[in-house]
Amino acid sequence: FAHLSKQVLVEELKEKSTSEVEVLSVVEEEGDTWMTHIFKYLTEETLPTDMKKARAIRRKSWRFAVINGILYKKSFLSPWLRTETVIPAEIGMPTIRTAEVDLVQNNEALEINLDLLEERREEAAI
């Protein structure tokens, strides 16, 4: 590695490297697309007559939302927020793990583990 330089070169840009904003064009297709049926179901609650297609649209429609007449796909990682924040009821409900814990007994068990720590280290070393 002796031939490699140990210098870090830093270049400072005085102005932006791009000055124009790139806008992608939207291409409108004529006729029905896969989005048309979902859009109609969410806005007008109409479904195709074919039972398989109707079931598929009902199953997929929860992933989409129509806002100001435009169909959007909901994000998996960041949920859509409503105008006010609502805390789910499950947060306040006690679970078995939190309701059945005995803090005194738990603390005693932790103290015993700390007391036996040196002995376990010696056993592991042997």
PDB file of C-alpha atoms in Angstrom:
ATOM      1  CA  PHE A   1       0.000   0.000   0.000  1.00  0.00           C
ATOM      2  CA  ALA A   2       3.039   2.278  -0.068  1.00  0.00           C
ATOM      3  CA  HIS A   3       2.205   3.505  -3.584  1.00  0.00           C
ATOM      4  CA  LEU A   4      -1.203   4.856  -2.479  1.00  0.00           C
ATOM      5  CA  SER A   5      -1.461   8.510  -1.607  1.00  0.00           C
ATOM      6  CA  LYS A   6      -2.552   9.445   1.897  1.00  0.00           C
ATOM      7  CA  GLN A   7      -3.998  12.759   0.778  1.00  0.00           C
ATOM      8  CA  VAL A   8      -7.702  13.452   0.523  1.00  0.00           C
ATOM      9  CA  LEU A   9      -8.577  15.825  -2.283  1.00  0.00           C
ATOM     10  CA  VAL A  10     -11.619  18.030  -1.691  1.00  0.00           C
ATOM     11  CA  GLU A  11     -13.256  20.042  -4.444  1.00  0.00           C
ATOM     12  CA  GLU A  12     -15.532  22.903  -3.443  1.00  0.00           C
ATOM     13  CA  LEU A  13     -18.248  23.815  -5.927  1.00  0.00           C
ATOM     14  CA  LYS A  14     -19.069  27.514  -6.147  1.00  0.00           C
ATOM     15  CA  GLU A  15     -22.385  27.000  -7.978  1.00  0.00           C
ATOM     16  CA  LYS A  16     -24.901  24.257  -8.626  1.00  0.00           C
ATOM     17  CA  SER A  17     -23.944  21.619 -11.150  1.00  0.00           C
ATOM     18  CA  THR A  18     -27.478  21.545 -12.573  1.00  0.00           C
ATOM     19  CA  SER A  19     -29.613  24.591 -13.109  1.00  0.00           C
ATOM     20  CA  GLU A  20     -32.729  23.065 -14.661  1.00  0.00           C
ATOM     21  CA  VAL A  21     -35.329  20.917 -13.023  1.00  0.00           C
ATOM     22  CA  GLU A  22     -36.145  17.771 -14.965  1.00  0.00           C
ATOM     23  CA  VAL A  23     -39.860  17.064 -15.270  1.00  0.00           C
ATOM     24  CA  LEU A  24     -41.100  13.737 -16.491  1.00  0.00           C
ATOM     25  CA  SER A  25     -43.970  13.827 -18.920  1.00  0.00           C
ATOM     26  CA  VAL A  26     -47.159  11.962 -18.164  1.00  0.00           C
ATOM     27  CA  VAL A  27     -48.454   9.820 -20.979  1.00  0.00           C
ATOM     28  CA  GLU A  28     -52.203   9.287 -21.060  1.00  0.00           C
ATOM     29  CA  GLU A  29     -53.331   6.004 -22.560  1.00  0.00           C
ATOM     30  CA  GLU A  30     -56.595   5.701 -24.385  1.00  0.00           C
ATOM     31  CA  GLY A  31     -59.077   3.141 -23.163  1.00  0.00           C
ATOM     32  CA  ASP A  32     -59.158   1.260 -19.871  1.00  0.00           C
ATOM     33  CA  THR A  33     -55.966   0.395 -18.014  1.00  0.00           C
ATOM     34  CA  TRP A  34     -55.477  -1.574 -14.806  1.00  0.00           C
ATOM     35  CA  MET A  35     -55.841   1.701 -12.910  1.00  0.00           C
ATOM     36  CA  THR A  36     -59.208   2.595 -14.406  1.00  0.00           C
ATOM     37  CA  HIS A  37     -61.141  -0.106 -12.553  1.00  0.00           C
ATOM     38  CA  ILE A  38     -59.507   0.747  -9.203  1.00  0.00           C
ATOM     39  CA  PHE A  39     -60.193   4.450  -9.745  1.00  0.00           C
ATOM     40  CA  LYS A  40     -63.860   3.783 -10.554  1.00  0.00           C
ATOM     41  CA  TYR A  41     -64.239   1.530  -7.531  1.00  0.00           C
ATOM     42  CA  LEU A  42     -62.741   4.094  -5.159  1.00  0.00           C
ATOM     43  CA  THR A  43     -64.678   7.056  -6.557  1.00  0.00           C
ATOM     44  CA  GLU A  44     -67.982   5.590  -7.788  1.00  0.00           C
ATOM     45  CA  GLU A  45     -67.978   2.189  -6.022  1.00  0.00           C
ATOM     46  CA  THR A  46     -68.597   0.398  -9.321  1.00  0.00           C
ATOM     47  CA  LEU A  47     -67.068  -2.975 -10.152  1.00  0.00           C
ATOM     48  CA  PRO A  48     -66.744  -4.990 -13.373  1.00  0.00           C
ATOM     49  CA  THR A  49     -69.338  -7.686 -14.007  1.00  0.00           C
ATOM     50  CA  ASP A  50     -66.712 -10.446 -14.015  1.00  0.00           C
ATOM     51  CA  MET A  51     -66.604 -11.850 -10.465  1.00  0.00           C
ATOM     52  CA  LYS A  52     -62.859 -12.676 -10.548  1.00  0.00           C
ATOM     53  CA  LYS A  53     -61.922  -9.165 -11.692  1.00  0.00           C
ATOM     54  CA  ALA A  54     -64.279  -7.596  -9.152  1.00  0.00           C
ATOM     55  CA  ARG A  55     -62.759  -9.631  -6.313  1.00  0.00           C
ATOM     56  CA  ALA A  56     -59.227  -8.726  -7.435  1.00  0.00           C
ATOM     57  CA  ILE A  57     -60.068  -5.017  -7.550  1.00  0.00           C
ATOM     58  CA  ARG A  58     -61.631  -5.105  -4.072  1.00  0.00           C
ATOM     59  CA  ARG A  59     -58.539  -6.902  -2.775  1.00  0.00           C
ATOM     60  CA  LYS A  60     -56.094  -4.404  -4.341  1.00  0.00           C
ATOM     61  CA  SER A  61     -58.040  -1.192  -3.733  1.00  0.00           C
ATOM     62  CA  TRP A  62     -56.906  -0.716  -0.115  1.00  0.00           C
ATOM     63  CA  ARG A  63     -53.400   0.033  -1.397  1.00  0.00           C
ATOM     64  CA  PHE A  64     -54.597   3.098  -3.306  1.00  0.00           C
ATOM     65  CA  ALA A  65     -56.201   6.454  -2.522  1.00  0.00           C
ATOM     66  CA  VAL A  66     -57.864   9.091  -4.683  1.00  0.00           C
ATOM     67  CA  ILE A  67     -56.947  12.639  -3.750  1.00  0.00           C
ATOM     68  CA  ASN A  68     -58.309  15.539  -5.815  1.00  0.00           C
ATOM     69  CA  GLY A  69     -59.228  13.152  -8.619  1.00  0.00           C
ATOM     70  CA  ILE A  70     -55.745  11.603  -8.859  1.00  0.00           C
ATOM     71  CA  LEU A  71     -55.021   7.965  -8.013  1.00  0.00           C
ATOM     72  CA  TYR A  72     -52.087   7.506  -5.623  1.00  0.00           C
ATOM     73  CA  LYS A  73     -50.488   4.327  -4.327  1.00  0.00           C
ATOM     74  CA  LYS A  74     -50.111   4.298  -0.577  1.00  0.00           C
ATOM     75  CA  SER A  75     -46.612   3.828   0.768  1.00  0.00           C
ATOM     76  CA  PHE A  76     -45.841   0.637   2.668  1.00  0.00           C
ATOM     77  CA  LEU A  77     -43.368   2.191   5.082  1.00  0.00           C
ATOM     78  CA  SER A  78     -44.949   5.567   5.675  1.00  0.00           C
ATOM     79  CA  PRO A  79     -48.685   5.438   6.333  1.00  0.00           C
ATOM     80  CA  TRP A  80     -51.067   8.132   5.182  1.00  0.00           C
ATOM     81  CA  LEU A  81     -51.806  10.530   8.029  1.00  0.00           C
ATOM     82  CA  ARG A  82     -55.236  12.065   8.561  1.00  0.00           C
ATOM     83  CA  THR A  83     -55.690  15.689   9.222  1.00  0.00           C
ATOM     84  CA  GLU A  84     -55.439  14.884  13.177  1.00  0.00           C
ATOM     85  CA  THR A  85     -53.147  12.187  14.758  1.00  0.00           C
ATOM     86  CA  VAL A  86     -54.872   9.261  16.452  1.00  0.00           C
ATOM     87  CA  ILE A  87     -53.162   6.972  18.937  1.00  0.00           C
ATOM     88  CA  PRO A  88     -54.260   3.366  18.497  1.00  0.00           C
ATOM     89  CA  ALA A  89     -56.197   1.848  21.389  1.00  0.00           C
ATOM     90  CA  GLU A  90     -53.744  -1.060  21.595  1.00  0.00           C
ATOM     91  CA  ILE A  91     -51.055   1.189  23.054  1.00  0.00           C
ATOM     92  CA  GLY A  92     -53.025   1.755  26.254  1.00  0.00           C
ATOM     93  CA  MET A  93     -54.141  -1.842  26.631  1.00  0.00           C
ATOM     94  CA  PRO A  94     -52.076  -4.032  28.963  1.00  0.00           C
ATOM     95  CA  THR A  95     -50.538  -7.151  27.458  1.00  0.00           C
ATOM     96  CA  ILE A  96     -49.713 -10.405  29.221  1.00  0.00           C
ATOM     97  CA  ARG A  97     -46.031  -9.491  29.202  1.00  0.00           C
ATOM     98  CA  THR A  98     -46.606  -6.174  30.969  1.00  0.00           C
ATOM     99  CA  ALA A  99     -49.479  -7.261  33.230  1.00  0.00           C
ATOM    100  CA  GLU A 100     -47.928 -10.461  34.622  1.00  0.00           C
ATOM    101  CA  VAL A 101     -44.434  -9.151  35.362  1.00  0.00           C
ATOM    102  CA  ASP A 102     -43.310  -9.188  38.995  1.00  0.00           C
ATOM    103  CA  LEU A 103     -40.831  -6.343  39.349  1.00  0.00           C
ATOM    104  CA  VAL A 104     -39.457  -7.471  42.733  1.00  0.00           C
ATOM    105  CA  GLN A 105     -38.796 -11.018  41.555  1.00  0.00           C
ATOM    106  CA  ASN A 106     -37.360  -9.727  38.277  1.00  0.00           C
ATOM    107  CA  ASN A 107     -34.913  -7.440  40.102  1.00  0.00           C
ATOM    108  CA  GLU A 108     -33.836 -10.272  42.428  1.00  0.00           C
ATOM    109  CA  ALA A 109     -33.137 -12.524  39.445  1.00  0.00           C
ATOM    110  CA  LEU A 110     -31.043  -9.793  37.822  1.00  0.00           C
ATOM    111  CA  GLU A 111     -29.027  -9.327  41.037  1.00  0.00           C
ATOM    112  CA  ILE A 112     -28.333 -13.081  41.259  1.00  0.00           C
ATOM    113  CA  ASN A 113     -27.141 -13.094  37.644  1.00  0.00           C
ATOM    114  CA  LEU A 114     -24.782 -10.197  38.383  1.00  0.00           C
ATOM    115  CA  ASP A 115     -23.420 -11.989  41.466  1.00  0.00           C
ATOM    116  CA  LEU A 116     -22.703 -15.149  39.465  1.00  0.00           C
ATOM    117  CA  LEU A 117     -21.162 -13.300  36.542  1.00  0.00           C
ATOM    118  CA  GLU A 118     -17.534 -13.698  37.689  1.00  0.00           C
ATOM    119  CA  GLU A 119     -18.004 -17.429  38.308  1.00  0.00           C
ATOM    120  CA  ARG A 120     -19.480 -17.926  34.832  1.00  0.00           C
ATOM    121  CA  ARG A 121     -16.571 -16.054  33.256  1.00  0.00           C
ATOM    122  CA  GLU A 122     -14.090 -18.297  35.098  1.00  0.00           C
ATOM    123  CA  GLU A 123     -15.983 -21.430  33.996  1.00  0.00           C
ATOM    124  CA  ALA A 124     -15.924 -20.225  30.413  1.00  0.00           C
ATOM    125  CA  ALA A 125     -12.186 -19.523  30.623  1.00  0.00           C
ATOM    126  CA  ILE A 126     -11.493 -23.022  32.010  1.00  0.00           C
TER     127      ILE A 126
END
